[in-house]
Amino acid sequence: MLKLRFFASIREKLGQGSLDVRAAPDVVDVASLVRHLDAGPMPGCAATLLADNSLVAINRQLASPSTSVEDGDEIAFYPPVTGG
Amino acid sequence: MSALPEVEIRIGGIDVGVEHDALLASTPGAGACVLFTGAVRGEGGLGALEALELEHYPGMAEESIASVVAEARTRWSVGAVRVIHRVGRLLPGELIVLVGVASAHRAEAFAAAEFVMDYLKTRAPIWKKEIGSGAERWIECRERDADAAARWIGQHTPTGESA
């Protein structure tokens, strides 16, 4: 299972803060995960998740669309940070 | 020694005096303590600000701030460090963040506190939303925050020989 999390403006655009999805053979990295989501449980999400200013973290470490995804990973998508 | 965690993300308010005293008390040989606080401004992009809503990525926000503090420790010799970042709904005038550093001399405390604050703003997964005038909007990240963090790259640390 992959544990997806969405934060701030991305959470609001998608209308959900988290989603658990079963790992699939066609999901090898972040980009293919997004294509899998877009074609399945979250139609239209790719434009938001792969937007130029969207960030992704895997297991709480900053990642990129080409970073490998493995079963059990926690994958978070979020906009540029504005804390402090 | 204080049992306070070095990094804390919480809803509750910040008592600056208590934090100051704890930083000094936890730092043997301390001769300086620098405290930075950031507060909610009364105005934003929507005009008069009613409130800020802060959201964070639990776990990663704490870890990323802790890594910034660890990096500061490799650059400067400092004693106790404390970072508190509030989340939830905050009103104008309320504190959002505190960065405190105690050290033997002031140069290290000033530099480390500024470094932690600059990097916190560009790395910690925390987001602010402005609420006011019947509207709300997520604050956009600012280039000058990235510039503030970038100026530390390759910079030598001060020797801090003065008191």
XYZ file of N, CA and C in Angstrom:
741
model
N 0.842 -1.198 0.000
C 0.000 0.000 0.000
C 0.881 1.254 0.000
N 0.452 2.248 -0.765
C 1.140 3.541 -0.761
C 0.260 4.530 0.000
N 0.879 5.277 0.895
C 0.110 6.244 1.691
C 0.355 7.641 1.118
N -0.669 8.195 0.504
C -0.535 9.512 -0.123
C -1.059 10.588 0.814
N -0.372 11.730 0.808
C -0.840 12.865 1.615
C -0.755 14.129 0.770
N -1.733 14.996 0.969
C -1.799 16.253 0.214
C -1.965 17.400 1.194
N -1.229 18.501 0.947
C -1.264 19.601 1.904
C -1.613 20.941 1.256
N -2.171 21.819 2.081
C -2.426 23.223 1.756
C -3.240 23.369 0.469
N -2.767 24.207 -0.485
C -3.575 24.481 -1.680
C -3.796 23.217 -2.510
N -2.846 22.295 -2.481
C -3.010 21.042 -3.235
C -4.116 20.191 -2.603
N -4.131 20.131 -1.285
C -5.199 19.416 -0.570
C -6.562 19.994 -0.949
N -6.639 21.335 -0.976
C -7.932 21.972 -1.282
C -8.347 21.738 -2.737
N -7.373 21.822 -3.656
C -7.712 21.599 -5.068
C -8.222 20.177 -5.302
N -7.603 19.218 -4.628
C -7.979 17.821 -4.837
C -9.177 17.420 -3.996
N -9.468 18.231 -2.981
C -10.623 17.932 -2.138
C -10.397 16.787 -1.166
N -9.144 16.421 -0.940
C -8.851 15.369 0.036
C -7.422 15.510 0.561
N -7.220 15.083 1.792
C -5.916 15.235 2.432
C -5.070 13.981 2.392
N -5.708 12.845 2.146
C -4.927 11.609 2.109
C -5.667 10.545 1.317
N -4.923 9.570 0.893
C -5.488 8.455 0.129
C -4.509 7.290 0.195
N -5.031 6.109 0.483
C -4.195 4.910 0.431
C -4.469 4.201 -0.887
N -3.409 3.921 -1.636
C -3.605 3.189 -2.890
C -2.717 1.942 -2.905
N -3.232 0.911 -3.533
C -2.483 -0.337 -3.656
C -1.322 -0.134 -4.632
N -0.171 -0.640 -4.313
C 0.951 -0.566 -5.244
C 0.581 -1.344 -6.508
N 0.978 -0.819 -7.675
C 0.644 -1.471 -8.941
C 1.914 -1.622 -9.767
N 1.938 -2.609 -10.675
C 3.154 -2.862 -11.459
C 3.599 -1.659 -12.292
N 2.628 -0.828 -12.728
C 3.005 0.303 -13.585
C 3.470 1.512 -12.769
N 3.478 1.394 -11.438
C 3.932 2.500 -10.595
C 5.364 2.228 -10.139
N 6.316 2.917 -10.771
C 7.722 2.699 -10.415
C 8.350 3.946 -9.817
N 7.813 5.103 -10.183
C 8.346 6.354 -9.649
C 7.188 7.333 -9.435
N 7.518 8.553 -8.997
C 6.465 9.519 -8.678
C 5.640 9.858 -9.923
N 6.318 10.054 -11.057
C 5.601 10.426 -12.283
C 4.609 9.342 -12.688
N 5.031 8.072 -12.630
C 4.114 6.996 -13.023
C 3.011 6.814 -11.974
N 3.314 7.125 -10.718
C 2.268 7.087 -9.692
C 1.175 8.104 -10.022
N 1.600 9.310 -10.402
C 0.625 10.359 -10.717
C -0.209 9.962 -11.939
N 0.433 9.386 -12.957
C -0.326 8.926 -14.133
C -1.347 7.860 -13.734
N -0.915 6.969 -12.843
C -1.797 5.900 -12.348
C -2.992 6.504 -11.603
N -2.747 7.511 -10.787
C -3.831 8.161 -10.035
C -4.777 8.894 -10.986
N -4.162 9.589 -11.953
C -4.937 10.399 -12.897
C -5.863 9.506 -13.739
N -5.373 8.325 -14.080
C -6.152 7.410 -14.916
C -7.139 6.599 -14.080
N -6.963 6.612 -12.758
C -7.811 5.782 -11.900
C -8.552 6.550 -10.830
N -8.073 6.461 -9.596
C -8.863 6.989 -8.465
C -8.980 8.511 -8.383
N -8.088 9.250 -9.050
C -8.137 10.712 -8.930
C -8.064 11.379 -10.304
N -9.122 11.250 -11.102
C -9.090 11.804 -12.456
C -8.756 13.300 -12.447
N -7.834 13.697 -13.331
C -7.496 15.114 -13.449
C -6.480 15.617 -12.445
N -5.948 14.721 -11.596
C -5.040 15.187 -10.541
C -3.646 15.533 -11.071
N -3.288 15.018 -12.246
C -1.907 15.188 -12.722
C -1.533 16.655 -12.890
N -2.472 17.461 -13.384
C -2.171 18.872 -13.619
C -1.767 19.554 -12.306
N -2.404 19.157 -11.218
C -2.094 19.740 -9.913
C -0.808 19.138 -9.326
N -0.705 17.810 -9.370
C 0.417 17.148 -8.694
C 1.746 17.329 -9.427
N 1.687 17.512 -10.753
C 2.937 17.684 -11.497
C 3.124 19.126 -11.967
N 2.388 20.060 -11.358
C 2.574 21.482 -11.691
C 4.014 21.877 -11.362
N 4.501 22.894 -12.088
C 5.900 23.302 -11.932
C 6.281 23.596 -10.482
N 5.350 24.170 -9.726
C 5.716 24.559 -8.367
C 5.262 23.549 -7.311
N 4.794 22.379 -7.729
C 4.418 21.357 -6.746
C 5.662 20.617 -6.268
N 5.688 20.317 -4.991
C 6.810 19.581 -4.410
C 6.319 18.207 -3.978
N 7.254 17.269 -3.919
C 6.890 15.921 -3.470
C 7.948 15.434 -2.485
N 7.475 14.757 -1.457
C 8.389 14.145 -0.484
C 8.023 12.680 -0.353
N 9.049 11.836 -0.267
C 8.815 10.417 -0.033
C 9.424 10.074 1.324
N 8.592 9.509 2.177
C 9.017 9.190 3.539
C 9.696 10.400 4.199
N 9.079 11.560 3.982
C 9.482 12.829 4.611
C 10.810 13.379 4.104
N 11.257 12.888 2.946
C 12.460 13.434 2.318
C 12.058 14.001 0.963
N 12.554 15.202 0.664
C 12.229 15.833 -0.612
C 12.626 14.915 -1.765
N 11.728 14.773 -2.722
C 11.968 13.868 -3.851
C 11.650 14.606 -5.142
N 11.575 13.864 -6.255
C 11.271 14.481 -7.548
C 10.414 13.497 -8.346
N 9.883 13.935 -9.501
C 9.036 13.022 -10.280
C 9.741 11.725 -10.665
N 11.068 11.748 -10.743
C 11.782 10.532 -11.158
C 12.226 9.664 -9.977
N 11.892 10.071 -8.763
C 12.287 9.260 -7.599
C 11.467 7.973 -7.544
N 12.146 6.871 -7.244
C 11.481 5.564 -7.174
C 10.470 5.517 -6.035
N 9.416 4.772 -6.278
C 8.361 4.572 -5.282
C 8.298 3.092 -4.958
N 8.231 2.779 -3.662
C 8.140 1.377 -3.271
C 6.957 1.155 -2.344
N 6.490 -0.082 -2.330
C 5.353 -0.424 -1.487
C 5.656 -0.016 -0.042
N 4.684 0.608 0.609
C 4.857 1.047 1.984
C 5.287 2.502 2.117
N 5.640 3.138 1.010
C 6.100 4.532 1.073
C 4.968 5.493 1.448
N 5.367 6.567 2.138
C 4.457 7.690 2.378
C 4.869 8.796 1.408
N 3.953 9.181 0.534
C 4.274 10.134 -0.529
C 3.402 11.369 -0.352
N 4.060 12.511 -0.134
C 3.320 13.751 0.142
C 3.530 14.750 -0.978
N 2.453 15.403 -1.376
C 2.511 16.456 -2.394
C 2.123 17.764 -1.732
N 2.902 18.817 -2.005
C 2.573 20.098 -1.377
C 3.136 21.266 -2.176
N 2.570 22.462 -1.967
C 3.060 23.650 -2.675
C 4.307 24.196 -1.981
N 4.966 25.190 -2.582
C 6.118 25.812 -1.917
C 5.756 26.255 -0.497
N 6.704 26.107 0.413
C 6.396 26.336 1.830
C 6.415 27.831 2.150
N 5.611 28.216 3.128
C 5.485 29.636 3.481
C 5.424 29.844 4.998
N 6.104 28.964 5.735
C 6.078 29.106 7.196
C 7.029 30.195 7.671
N 7.179 30.239 8.985
C 8.098 31.193 9.591
C 7.432 32.518 9.903
N 19.599 20.818 33.417
C 19.305 20.921 31.996
C 17.798 20.885 31.770
N 17.401 21.580 30.753
C 15.989 21.618 30.418
C 15.617 20.363 29.652
N 14.395 19.892 29.880
C 13.912 18.724 29.148
C 13.098 19.150 27.938
N 13.105 20.444 27.635
C 12.305 20.933 26.512
C 12.843 20.375 25.196
N 11.935 19.990 24.283
C 12.413 19.540 22.972
C 13.015 20.726 22.216
N 13.982 20.427 21.354
C 14.635 21.496 20.604
C 13.671 22.117 19.587
N 12.816 21.298 19.018
C 11.881 21.773 17.996
C 10.467 21.362 18.392
N 9.562 22.301 18.327
C 8.183 22.005 18.708
C 7.224 22.711 17.752
N 6.261 21.968 17.239
C 5.192 22.571 16.440
C 3.932 22.383 17.245
N 3.254 23.477 17.542
C 2.120 23.344 18.453
C 1.095 24.436 18.220
N -0.056 24.246 18.818
C -1.138 25.225 18.711
C -0.959 26.309 19.769
N -0.524 25.917 20.930
C -0.492 26.822 22.084
C 0.496 27.978 21.938
N 0.257 29.004 22.726
C 1.034 30.236 22.682
C 2.468 30.075 23.168
N 3.243 31.151 23.023
C 4.669 31.144 23.343
C 4.926 32.161 24.454
N 5.545 31.713 25.546
C 5.945 32.624 26.618
C 7.430 32.932 26.436
N 7.707 34.086 25.859
C 9.083 34.416 25.462
C 10.012 34.460 26.683
N 9.521 35.002 27.802
C 10.361 35.090 29.005
C 10.766 33.718 29.517
N 9.817 32.812 29.534
C 10.098 31.442 29.996
C 11.127 30.790 29.077
N 10.970 30.987 27.759
C 11.901 30.386 26.795
C 13.305 30.957 26.966
N 13.369 32.261 27.163
C 14.662 32.922 27.358
C 15.393 32.340 28.567
N 14.680 32.259 29.685
C 15.310 31.775 30.906
C 15.749 30.319 30.766
N 14.915 29.515 30.068
C 15.251 28.098 29.899
C 16.484 27.931 29.013
N 16.604 28.767 27.978
C 17.767 28.679 27.086
C 19.051 28.975 27.859
N 19.023 30.044 28.643
C 20.227 30.393 29.420
C 20.531 29.321 30.458
N 19.483 28.840 31.144
C 19.686 27.845 32.207
C 20.219 26.535 31.639
N 19.936 26.247 30.370
C 20.369 24.975 29.767
C 21.725 25.076 29.099
N 22.363 26.224 29.182
C 23.636 26.412 28.475
C 24.737 26.787 29.457
N 25.525 25.791 29.861
C 26.627 26.099 30.776
C 27.581 27.116 30.139
N 27.950 28.127 30.872
C 28.873 29.130 30.337
C 28.228 30.124 29.387
N 26.909 30.162 29.374
C 26.222 31.065 28.439
C 26.499 32.518 28.806
N 26.789 33.314 27.771
C 26.952 34.739 27.983
C 26.050 35.539 27.069
N 25.297 34.828 26.232
C 24.430 35.511 25.272
C 23.223 34.647 24.955
N 22.133 35.318 24.681
C 20.930 34.606 24.236
C 20.221 35.495 23.226
N 20.017 34.984 22.017
C 19.298 35.730 20.983
C 17.951 35.068 20.769
N 16.911 35.874 20.806
C 15.563 35.378 20.550
C 14.984 36.118 19.359
N 14.498 35.378 18.395
C 13.743 35.992 17.306
C 12.295 35.551 17.460
N 11.374 36.479 17.331
C 9.971 36.090 17.261
C 9.358 36.691 16.012
N 8.478 35.932 15.383
C 7.713 36.408 14.233
C 6.246 36.444 14.619
N 5.561 37.543 14.282
C 4.164 37.721 14.686
C 3.267 37.918 13.474
N 1.997 37.721 13.665
C 1.008 37.928 12.596
C 0.831 39.432 12.384
N 1.047 39.866 11.133
C 0.824 41.279 10.804
C -0.673 41.562 10.664
N -1.018 42.822 10.832
C -2.436 43.198 10.765
C -2.952 43.371 9.354
N -2.034 43.329 8.381
C -2.452 43.495 6.991
C -1.836 42.411 6.127
N -2.530 42.089 5.061
C -2.008 41.105 4.115
C -2.449 41.471 2.723
N -2.365 40.510 1.824
C -2.735 40.755 0.442
C -4.220 41.020 0.255
N -5.010 40.674 1.263
C -6.457 40.878 1.175
C -6.885 42.171 1.855
N -5.897 42.960 2.313
C -6.229 44.159 3.088
C -6.119 43.848 4.566
N -7.055 44.361 5.356
C -7.025 44.090 6.796
C -7.133 42.585 7.026
N -6.229 42.080 7.838
C -6.189 40.635 8.074
C -7.024 40.285 9.304
N -7.856 39.271 9.119
C -8.660 38.790 10.248
C -7.878 37.736 11.023
N -7.265 36.833 10.292
C -6.516 35.742 10.924
C -5.615 35.064 9.898
N -4.661 34.325 10.413
C -3.873 33.412 9.581
C -4.232 31.993 9.989
N -4.317 31.117 9.003
C -4.473 29.692 9.292
C -3.176 29.010 8.873
N -2.561 28.330 9.808
C -1.298 27.649 9.490
C -1.484 26.145 9.496
N -0.937 25.529 8.462
C -1.024 24.074 8.304
C 0.398 23.530 8.210
N 0.644 22.340 8.716
C 1.982 21.758 8.577
C 1.871 20.273 8.252
N 2.996 19.729 7.823
C 3.092 18.292 7.559
C 3.688 17.680 8.826
N 2.844 17.088 9.663
C 3.340 16.582 10.945
C 4.466 15.573 10.734
N 5.480 15.685 11.523
C 6.627 14.784 11.394
C 7.685 15.396 10.500
N 7.352 15.629 9.238
C 8.367 16.185 8.339
C 8.718 17.618 8.725
N 7.747 18.395 9.179
C 8.044 19.781 9.559
C 9.054 19.797 10.711
N 8.808 18.987 11.728
C 9.722 18.929 12.868
C 11.106 18.446 12.428
N 11.112 17.387 11.597
C 12.388 16.809 11.172
C 13.197 17.796 10.332
N 12.509 18.529 9.468
C 13.265 19.444 8.599
C 13.824 20.612 9.410
N 13.090 21.080 10.411
C 13.636 22.145 11.263
C 14.802 21.599 12.090
N 14.644 20.364 12.603
C 15.728 19.761 13.393
C 16.990 19.632 12.543
N 16.843 19.338 11.253
C 18.038 19.202 10.408
C 18.688 20.563 10.165
N 17.872 21.611 10.115
C 18.426 22.963 9.976
C 19.202 23.337 11.251
N 18.644 22.990 12.397
C 19.335 23.272 13.667
C 20.652 22.491 13.722
N 20.610 21.235 13.278
C 21.828 20.413 13.279
C 22.884 21.039 12.366
N 22.425 21.582 11.227
C 23.360 22.222 10.299
C 23.959 23.484 10.932
N 23.130 24.227 11.656
C 23.637 25.427 12.339
C 24.717 25.036 13.344
N 24.523 23.893 14.006
C 25.512 23.451 15.011
C 26.855 23.078 14.387
N 26.821 22.687 13.099
C 28.100 22.385 12.448
C 28.840 23.667 12.087
N 28.120 24.795 12.020
C 28.737 26.062 11.611
C 29.164 26.917 12.791
N 28.387 26.880 13.863
C 28.667 27.747 15.009
C 28.620 26.942 16.295
N 29.455 27.367 17.244
C 29.450 26.734 18.548
C 28.380 27.402 19.408
N 27.270 26.737 19.544
C 26.168 27.305 20.321
C 25.707 26.322 21.385
N 25.030 26.846 22.385
C 24.486 26.012 23.454
C 23.070 25.581 23.113
N 22.133 25.884 24.015
C 20.747 25.445 23.793
C 20.124 26.186 22.618
N 19.316 25.455 21.870
C 18.558 26.029 20.750
C 17.097 25.614 20.943
N 16.216 26.547 20.658
C 14.786 26.229 20.787
C 14.042 26.862 19.618
N 13.251 26.043 18.931
C 12.410 26.546 17.848
C 10.972 26.116 18.140
N 10.087 27.084 18.219
C 8.657 26.791 18.382
C 7.937 27.411 17.193
N 7.152 26.615 16.499
C 6.341 27.137 15.400
C 4.896 26.785 15.687
N 4.056 27.810 15.673
C 2.645 27.552 15.967
C 1.871 27.244 14.684
N 0.809 26.480 14.842
C -0.093 26.181 13.726
C -1.522 26.399 14.193
N -2.458 26.331 13.251
C -3.855 26.583 13.583
C -4.212 28.017 13.253
N -5.236 28.528 13.914
C -5.734 29.872 13.605
C -5.078 30.895 14.523
N -4.374 31.872 13.941
C -3.670 32.887 14.735
C -4.170 34.280 14.348
N -4.319 35.127 15.351
C -4.862 36.471 15.140
C -3.731 37.493 15.033
N -3.996 38.647 14.396
C -2.963 39.688 14.295
C -2.358 39.997 15.667
N -1.049 40.122 15.684
C -0.342 40.398 16.933
C 0.136 39.154 17.648
N -0.464 37.997 17.351
C -0.042 36.768 18.017
C 1.284 36.288 17.438
N 2.077 35.620 18.278
C 3.348 35.069 17.802
C 3.102 33.822 16.962
N 3.862 33.737 15.870
C 3.830 32.552 14.999
C 5.002 31.641 15.323
N 6.166 32.260 15.507
C 7.391 31.462 15.596
C 8.366 32.097 16.575
N 9.122 31.241 17.236
C 10.233 31.692 18.072
C 11.459 30.856 17.730
N 12.575 31.552 17.507
C 13.866 30.871 17.373
C 14.766 31.457 18.443
N 15.271 30.622 19.330
C 16.132 31.080 20.416
C 17.437 30.315 20.417
N 18.527 31.039 20.600
C 19.853 30.410 20.650
C 20.651 31.030 21.784
N 21.185 30.191 22.649
C 22.093 30.661 23.700
C 23.507 30.218 23.346
N 24.485 31.049 23.696
C 25.871 30.692 23.402
C 26.788 31.466 24.336
N 28.076 31.170 24.244
C 29.038 31.859 25.105
C 29.126 33.334 24.710
N 29.134 33.603 23.409
C 29.280 34.974 22.909
C 28.193 35.290 21.899
N 27.955 36.573 21.691
C 26.777 36.953 20.914
C 26.857 36.629 19.427
N 28.063 36.670 18.853
C 28.166 36.509 17.395
C 27.567 35.182 16.930
N 27.901 34.102 17.646
C 27.381 32.788 17.260
C 25.862 32.719 17.415
N 25.357 33.304 18.493
C 23.912 33.236 18.746
C 23.143 34.014 17.679
N 23.631 35.219 17.340
C 22.969 36.007 16.294
C 22.981 35.243 14.969
N 24.154 34.768 14.587
C 24.294 34.117 13.282
C 23.465 32.842 13.206
N 23.549 32.020 14.243
C 22.822 30.745 14.215
C 21.313 30.979 14.190
N 20.837 31.964 14.948
C 19.393 32.234 14.979
C 18.906 32.693 13.601
N 19.691 33.556 12.953
C 19.280 34.056 11.634
C 19.315 32.926 10.590
N 20.354 32.110 10.671
C 20.486 30.966 9.762
C 19.293 30.016 9.911
N 18.962 29.671 11.149
C 17.846 28.743 11.391
C 16.548 29.335 10.848
N 16.336 30.618 11.094
C 15.108 31.261 10.630
C 15.047 31.299 9.095
N 16.162 31.679 8.460
C 16.188 31.754 6.990
C 15.894 30.396 6.356
N 16.501 29.350 6.891
C 16.304 28.031 6.302
C 14.952 27.432 6.646
N 14.496 27.712 7.852
C 13.166 27.239 8.254
C 12.111 27.725 7.250
N 12.242 28.987 6.852
C 11.237 29.576 5.957
C 11.221 28.930 4.574
N 12.347 28.374 4.153
C 12.397 27.804 2.808
C 12.302 26.280 2.800
N 12.458 25.644 3.960
C 12.505 24.182 3.977
C 11.349 23.506 4.724
N 10.915 24.083 5.831
C 9.936 23.368 6.659
C 8.568 23.353 5.978
N 7.965 22.173 5.831
C 6.650 22.098 5.192
C 5.542 22.655 6.097
N 5.420 23.979 6.016
C 4.413 24.727 6.775
C 3.833 25.752 5.793
N 2.530 25.961 5.870
C 1.869 26.883 4.927
C 0.932 27.818 5.676
N 0.862 29.059 5.148
C 0.003 30.071 5.765
C -1.115 30.453 4.799
N -2.294 30.578 5.345
C -3.433 31.093 4.572
C -3.952 32.352 5.248
N -4.139 33.404 4.447
C -4.685 34.657 4.965
C -6.204 34.613 4.921
N -6.805 35.136 5.965
C -8.260 35.240 6.002
C -8.614 36.690 6.327
N -9.407 37.322 5.477
C -9.802 38.713 5.721
C -10.714 39.228 4.643
N -11.493 40.233 4.959
C -12.405 40.863 4.006
C -13.302 39.827 3.311
N -13.760 38.869 4.055
C -14.669 37.861 3.503
C -14.042 36.921 2.498
N -12.714 36.916 2.427
C -12.040 36.034 1.469
C -10.887 35.322 2.163
N -10.316 34.351 1.488
C -9.124 33.675 2.009
C -8.229 33.291 0.854
N -6.927 33.286 1.123
C -6.001 32.860 0.070
C -4.696 32.363 0.698
N -4.107 31.375 0.031
C -2.820 30.844 0.485
C -1.739 31.863 0.156
N -0.851 32.106 1.099
C 0.257 33.015 0.848
C 1.218 32.351 -0.128
N 1.693 33.117 -1.107
C 2.650 32.604 -2.099
C 4.054 32.699 -1.517
N 4.913 31.780 -1.903
C 6.277 31.868 -1.387
C 6.987 33.023 -2.092
N 7.887 33.650 -1.378
C 8.548 34.846 -1.889
C 9.986 34.545 -2.251
N 10.405 35.140 -3.361
C 11.760 34.906 -3.834
C 12.787 35.400 -2.812
N 12.437 36.490 -2.113
C 13.441 37.041 -1.206
C 13.723 36.104 -0.026
N 12.763 35.205 0.290
C 13.047 34.225 1.333
C 14.083 33.213 0.847
N 13.949 32.812 -0.417
C 14.938 31.881 -0.983
C 16.300 32.564 -1.060
N 16.302 33.850 -1.420
C 17.557 34.594 -1.493
C 18.212 34.685 -0.122
N 17.384 34.898 0.914
C 17.916 35.022 2.275
C 18.605 33.731 2.694
N 18.027 32.596 2.321
C 18.639 31.312 2.674
C 19.880 31.054 1.830
N 19.806 31.429 0.544
C 20.907 31.119 -0.381
C 22.189 31.854 -0.011
N 22.066 33.007 0.654
C 23.292 33.772 0.925
C 24.194 33.077 1.939
N 23.665 32.041 2.636
C 24.507 31.315 3.594
C 25.391 30.281 2.903
N 25.048 29.936 1.670
C 25.788 28.874 0.981
C 27.224 29.333 0.735
N 28.158 28.527 1.193
C 29.570 28.829 0.967
C 30.129 29.913 1.858
N 29.274 30.431 2.751
C 29.745 31.527 3.611
C 30.505 30.973 4.806
N 31.614 31.648 5.132
C 32.388 31.210 6.288
C 31.689 31.611 7.572
N 31.898 30.821 8.586
C 31.290 31.129 9.868
C 32.172 32.113 10.623
N 31.552 32.955 11.445
C 32.362 33.912 12.200
C 33.158 33.182 13.284
N 34.273 33.754 13.652
C 35.071 33.115 14.697
C 34.511 33.434 16.073
N 33.824 34.534 16.182
C 33.137 34.860 17.433
C 34.079 35.071 18.594
N 35.126 35.835 18.383
C 36.085 36.031 19.465
C 35.665 37.127 20.439
N 34.775 38.014 19.969
C 34.365 39.096 20.857
C 33.265 38.630 21.806
N 33.061 39.400 22.863
C 32.082 39.009 23.864
C 30.679 39.433 23.434
